Amino acid sequence: MKVVQSLYLTPYQRQLLQKNLENNLRPEFRRRIHIILLADAGESQTQICKKLGCSQEAARYWISIAKAGQFYKWNDSPVGRPKIVNEQYIQRLKELVTTSPRDYGYAFERWTAQWLNKHLEKELEIRVSNYHVTRLLKSMGLSTKKKKIS
């Protein structure tokens, strides 16, 4: 086993992080741990970015976490944008798209992503883009388009 000169971590902390790499982690969390371990081993920000293909900002942030002795925060920060669409939203979207808009007092016969979005925003106070509504429908195998009969 190769002995690494540690700049910020105790041998136990380094071992703990390496043990976490054995788990089935999201790629973003794995990258955070790798950045901390490489920084601890004396790698520069540029070297880390080249090795891992990460942004300068990400490397700089996680290097500063390592320097501050807060290595344990690798899994504290959420990854990506917060999820605002919940299961209730998905279920309600499914219900709406399979019923007529006229049942809800609208004059038109077919839902559009825009109208589904407006209705759900009013009902559940969750705002997303029309495009996101279309993506959600597609992921559920649903659509606002009329099915073609051949």
PDB file of C-alpha atoms in Angstrom:
ATOM      1  CA  MET A   1       0.000   0.000   0.000  1.00  0.00           C
ATOM      2  CA  LYS A   2       1.334   3.402  -1.024  1.00  0.00           C
ATOM      3  CA  VAL A   3       1.893   5.829   1.852  1.00  0.00           C
ATOM      4  CA  VAL A   4       0.720   9.325   1.001  1.00  0.00           C
ATOM      5  CA  GLN A   5       1.991  12.476   2.689  1.00  0.00           C
ATOM      6  CA  SER A   6      -1.183  13.992   4.106  1.00  0.00           C
ATOM      7  CA  LEU A   7      -1.628  17.774   4.222  1.00  0.00           C
ATOM      8  CA  TYR A   8      -5.069  18.147   5.812  1.00  0.00           C
ATOM      9  CA  LEU A   9      -6.425  14.747   6.871  1.00  0.00           C
ATOM     10  CA  THR A  10      -5.471  12.346   9.618  1.00  0.00           C
ATOM     11  CA  PRO A  11      -4.789   8.773   8.501  1.00  0.00           C
ATOM     12  CA  TYR A  12      -8.177   7.784   9.957  1.00  0.00           C
ATOM     13  CA  GLN A  13     -10.030  10.536   8.041  1.00  0.00           C
ATOM     14  CA  ARG A  14      -8.293   9.567   4.805  1.00  0.00           C
ATOM     15  CA  GLN A  15      -9.195   5.914   5.396  1.00  0.00           C
ATOM     16  CA  LEU A  16     -12.820   6.897   6.091  1.00  0.00           C
ATOM     17  CA  LEU A  17     -13.076   8.771   2.790  1.00  0.00           C
ATOM     18  CA  GLN A  18     -11.450   5.908   0.882  1.00  0.00           C
ATOM     19  CA  LYS A  19     -13.889   3.483   2.507  1.00  0.00           C
ATOM     20  CA  ASN A  20     -16.796   5.653   1.282  1.00  0.00           C
ATOM     21  CA  LEU A  21     -15.488   5.309  -2.275  1.00  0.00           C
ATOM     22  CA  GLU A  22     -16.198   1.579  -2.023  1.00  0.00           C
ATOM     23  CA  ASN A  23     -19.913   2.335  -1.612  1.00  0.00           C
ATOM     24  CA  ASN A  24     -22.273   2.810  -4.530  1.00  0.00           C
ATOM     25  CA  LEU A  25     -22.207   6.622  -4.571  1.00  0.00           C
ATOM     26  CA  ARG A  26     -23.516   9.130  -7.065  1.00  0.00           C
ATOM     27  CA  PRO A  27     -20.719  10.297  -9.394  1.00  0.00           C
ATOM     28  CA  GLU A  28     -20.875  13.823  -7.949  1.00  0.00           C
ATOM     29  CA  PHE A  29     -20.190  12.556  -4.423  1.00  0.00           C
ATOM     30  CA  ARG A  30     -17.359  10.337  -5.660  1.00  0.00           C
ATOM     31  CA  ARG A  31     -15.812  13.380  -7.375  1.00  0.00           C
ATOM     32  CA  ARG A  32     -16.015  15.414  -4.160  1.00  0.00           C
ATOM     33  CA  ILE A  33     -14.186  12.715  -2.223  1.00  0.00           C
ATOM     34  CA  HIS A  34     -11.549  12.389  -4.961  1.00  0.00           C
ATOM     35  CA  ILE A  35     -10.982  16.163  -4.937  1.00  0.00           C
ATOM     36  CA  ILE A  36     -10.509  16.159  -1.153  1.00  0.00           C
ATOM     37  CA  LEU A  37      -8.150  13.166  -1.269  1.00  0.00           C
ATOM     38  CA  LEU A  38      -6.094  14.599  -4.144  1.00  0.00           C
ATOM     39  CA  ALA A  39      -5.849  17.998  -2.446  1.00  0.00           C
ATOM     40  CA  ASP A  40      -4.772  16.259   0.749  1.00  0.00           C
ATOM     41  CA  ALA A  41      -2.071  14.462  -1.231  1.00  0.00           C
ATOM     42  CA  GLY A  42      -0.714  17.815  -2.428  1.00  0.00           C
ATOM     43  CA  GLU A  43      -2.210  17.960  -5.928  1.00  0.00           C
ATOM     44  CA  SER A  44      -2.881  21.473  -7.254  1.00  0.00           C
ATOM     45  CA  GLN A  45      -6.290  22.710  -8.343  1.00  0.00           C
ATOM     46  CA  THR A  46      -5.210  22.528 -11.993  1.00  0.00           C
ATOM     47  CA  GLN A  47      -3.897  18.975 -11.625  1.00  0.00           C
ATOM     48  CA  ILE A  48      -7.139  17.894  -9.920  1.00  0.00           C
ATOM     49  CA  CYS A  49      -9.276  19.455 -12.659  1.00  0.00           C
ATOM     50  CA  LYS A  50      -7.245  17.677 -15.358  1.00  0.00           C
ATOM     51  CA  LYS A  51      -7.401  14.309 -13.586  1.00  0.00           C
ATOM     52  CA  LEU A  52     -11.108  14.430 -12.737  1.00  0.00           C
ATOM     53  CA  GLY A  53     -12.495  16.621 -15.488  1.00  0.00           C
ATOM     54  CA  CYS A  54     -14.190  18.890 -12.955  1.00  0.00           C
ATOM     55  CA  SER A  55     -14.643  22.654 -12.983  1.00  0.00           C
ATOM     56  CA  GLN A  56     -12.182  25.036 -11.334  1.00  0.00           C
ATOM     57  CA  GLU A  57     -14.996  26.217  -9.044  1.00  0.00           C
ATOM     58  CA  ALA A  58     -15.798  22.699  -7.827  1.00  0.00           C
ATOM     59  CA  ALA A  59     -12.131  21.921  -7.216  1.00  0.00           C
ATOM     60  CA  ARG A  60     -11.550  25.230  -5.425  1.00  0.00           C
ATOM     61  CA  TYR A  61     -14.606  24.716  -3.198  1.00  0.00           C
ATOM     62  CA  TRP A  62     -13.777  21.154  -2.127  1.00  0.00           C
ATOM     63  CA  ILE A  63     -10.084  21.989  -1.656  1.00  0.00           C
ATOM     64  CA  SER A  64     -11.137  24.772   0.737  1.00  0.00           C
ATOM     65  CA  ILE A  65     -13.366  22.271   2.580  1.00  0.00           C
ATOM     66  CA  ALA A  66     -10.364  19.943   2.954  1.00  0.00           C
ATOM     67  CA  LYS A  67      -8.136  22.803   4.166  1.00  0.00           C
ATOM     68  CA  ALA A  68     -10.767  23.821   6.722  1.00  0.00           C
ATOM     69  CA  GLY A  69     -10.762  20.298   8.135  1.00  0.00           C
ATOM     70  CA  GLN A  70     -14.384  19.748   7.124  1.00  0.00           C
ATOM     71  CA  PHE A  71     -13.821  16.654   4.982  1.00  0.00           C
ATOM     72  CA  TYR A  72     -17.014  15.101   6.398  1.00  0.00           C
ATOM     73  CA  LYS A  73     -19.132  17.635   4.479  1.00  0.00           C
ATOM     74  CA  TRP A  74     -18.636  15.778   1.180  1.00  0.00           C
ATOM     75  CA  ASN A  75     -22.223  14.500   1.384  1.00  0.00           C
ATOM     76  CA  ASP A  76     -23.862  17.526   3.068  1.00  0.00           C
ATOM     77  CA  SER A  77     -24.512  19.755   0.094  1.00  0.00           C
ATOM     78  CA  PRO A  78     -27.277  18.663  -2.253  1.00  0.00           C
ATOM     79  CA  VAL A  79     -26.341  17.855  -5.821  1.00  0.00           C
ATOM     80  CA  GLY A  80     -28.049  19.689  -8.665  1.00  0.00           C
ATOM     81  CA  ARG A  81     -31.146  21.815  -8.573  1.00  0.00           C
ATOM     82  CA  PRO A  82     -33.619  21.168  -5.781  1.00  0.00           C
ATOM     83  CA  LYS A  83     -36.510  18.948  -6.772  1.00  0.00           C
ATOM     84  CA  ILE A  84     -39.722  20.942  -6.592  1.00  0.00           C
ATOM     85  CA  VAL A  85     -41.905  18.396  -8.330  1.00  0.00           C
ATOM     86  CA  ASN A  86     -43.086  15.882  -5.765  1.00  0.00           C
ATOM     87  CA  GLU A  87     -45.112  12.668  -5.973  1.00  0.00           C
ATOM     88  CA  GLN A  88     -48.361  14.572  -5.363  1.00  0.00           C
ATOM     89  CA  TYR A  89     -47.604  16.777  -8.383  1.00  0.00           C
ATOM     90  CA  ILE A  90     -46.871  13.752 -10.582  1.00  0.00           C
ATOM     91  CA  GLN A  91     -50.077  11.970  -9.534  1.00  0.00           C
ATOM     92  CA  ARG A  92     -52.192  15.085 -10.083  1.00  0.00           C
ATOM     93  CA  LEU A  93     -50.610  15.665 -13.499  1.00  0.00           C
ATOM     94  CA  LYS A  94     -51.459  12.078 -14.426  1.00  0.00           C
ATOM     95  CA  GLU A  95     -55.078  12.577 -13.287  1.00  0.00           C
ATOM     96  CA  LEU A  96     -55.482  15.842 -15.147  1.00  0.00           C
ATOM     97  CA  VAL A  97     -54.056  14.717 -18.482  1.00  0.00           C
ATOM     98  CA  THR A  98     -56.408  11.696 -18.535  1.00  0.00           C
ATOM     99  CA  THR A  99     -59.521  13.828 -17.935  1.00  0.00           C
ATOM    100  CA  SER A 100     -61.177  16.582 -19.916  1.00  0.00           C
ATOM    101  CA  PRO A 101     -60.296  20.209 -19.149  1.00  0.00           C
ATOM    102  CA  ARG A 102     -64.043  20.885 -19.363  1.00  0.00           C
ATOM    103  CA  ASP A 103     -64.453  18.940 -16.111  1.00  0.00           C
ATOM    104  CA  TYR A 104     -62.530  21.811 -14.506  1.00  0.00           C
ATOM    105  CA  GLY A 105     -64.489  24.626 -16.130  1.00  0.00           C
ATOM    106  CA  TYR A 106     -62.242  25.301 -19.116  1.00  0.00           C
ATOM    107  CA  ALA A 107     -63.752  25.914 -22.559  1.00  0.00           C
ATOM    108  CA  PHE A 108     -61.238  23.831 -24.512  1.00  0.00           C
ATOM    109  CA  GLU A 109     -61.336  20.086 -25.137  1.00  0.00           C
ATOM    110  CA  ARG A 110     -57.676  19.073 -24.837  1.00  0.00           C
ATOM    111  CA  TRP A 111     -55.016  19.993 -22.322  1.00  0.00           C
ATOM    112  CA  THR A 112     -51.805  21.663 -23.407  1.00  0.00           C
ATOM    113  CA  ALA A 113     -48.625  21.675 -21.356  1.00  0.00           C
ATOM    114  CA  GLN A 114     -49.174  25.390 -20.763  1.00  0.00           C
ATOM    115  CA  TRP A 115     -52.678  24.909 -19.373  1.00  0.00           C
ATOM    116  CA  LEU A 116     -51.690  21.895 -17.278  1.00  0.00           C
ATOM    117  CA  ASN A 117     -48.874  23.979 -15.867  1.00  0.00           C
ATOM    118  CA  LYS A 118     -51.155  26.941 -15.086  1.00  0.00           C
ATOM    119  CA  HIS A 119     -53.754  24.704 -13.460  1.00  0.00           C
ATOM    120  CA  LEU A 120     -51.206  22.836 -11.318  1.00  0.00           C
ATOM    121  CA  GLU A 121     -49.487  26.058 -10.315  1.00  0.00           C
ATOM    122  CA  LYS A 122     -52.803  27.439  -9.085  1.00  0.00           C
ATOM    123  CA  GLU A 123     -53.761  24.182  -7.376  1.00  0.00           C
ATOM    124  CA  LEU A 124     -50.456  23.038  -5.827  1.00  0.00           C
ATOM    125  CA  GLU A 125     -48.437  26.281  -5.889  1.00  0.00           C
ATOM    126  CA  ILE A 126     -45.576  24.564  -7.709  1.00  0.00           C
ATOM    127  CA  ARG A 127     -44.148  26.454 -10.665  1.00  0.00           C
ATOM    128  CA  VAL A 128     -42.227  24.677 -13.417  1.00  0.00           C
ATOM    129  CA  SER A 129     -41.702  25.357 -17.112  1.00  0.00           C
ATOM    130  CA  ASN A 130     -44.120  24.155 -19.772  1.00  0.00           C
ATOM    131  CA  TYR A 131     -41.242  22.170 -21.216  1.00  0.00           C
ATOM    132  CA  HIS A 132     -40.764  20.388 -17.900  1.00  0.00           C
ATOM    133  CA  VAL A 133     -44.447  19.421 -17.851  1.00  0.00           C
ATOM    134  CA  THR A 134     -43.997  17.938 -21.342  1.00  0.00           C
ATOM    135  CA  ARG A 135     -40.908  16.008 -20.168  1.00  0.00           C
ATOM    136  CA  LEU A 136     -42.773  14.666 -17.139  1.00  0.00           C
ATOM    137  CA  LEU A 137     -45.658  13.520 -19.336  1.00  0.00           C
ATOM    138  CA  LYS A 138     -43.269  11.857 -21.757  1.00  0.00           C
ATOM    139  CA  SER A 139     -41.474  10.043 -18.927  1.00  0.00           C
ATOM    140  CA  MET A 140     -44.869   8.657 -17.838  1.00  0.00           C
ATOM    141  CA  GLY A 141     -45.715   7.599 -21.389  1.00  0.00           C
ATOM    142  CA  LEU A 142     -48.410  10.293 -21.634  1.00  0.00           C
ATOM    143  CA  SER A 143     -48.959  13.223 -23.964  1.00  0.00           C
ATOM    144  CA  THR A 144     -51.327  16.101 -24.593  1.00  0.00           C
ATOM    145  CA  LYS A 145     -51.301  15.292 -28.317  1.00  0.00           C
ATOM    146  CA  LYS A 146     -54.195  13.428 -29.914  1.00  0.00           C
ATOM    147  CA  LYS A 147     -53.285   9.852 -30.824  1.00  0.00           C
ATOM    148  CA  LYS A 148     -53.164   9.157 -34.556  1.00  0.00           C
ATOM    149  CA  ILE A 149     -55.404   6.352 -35.725  1.00  0.00           C
ATOM    150  CA  SER A 150     -54.020   4.476 -38.715  1.00  0.00           C
TER     151      SER A 150
END
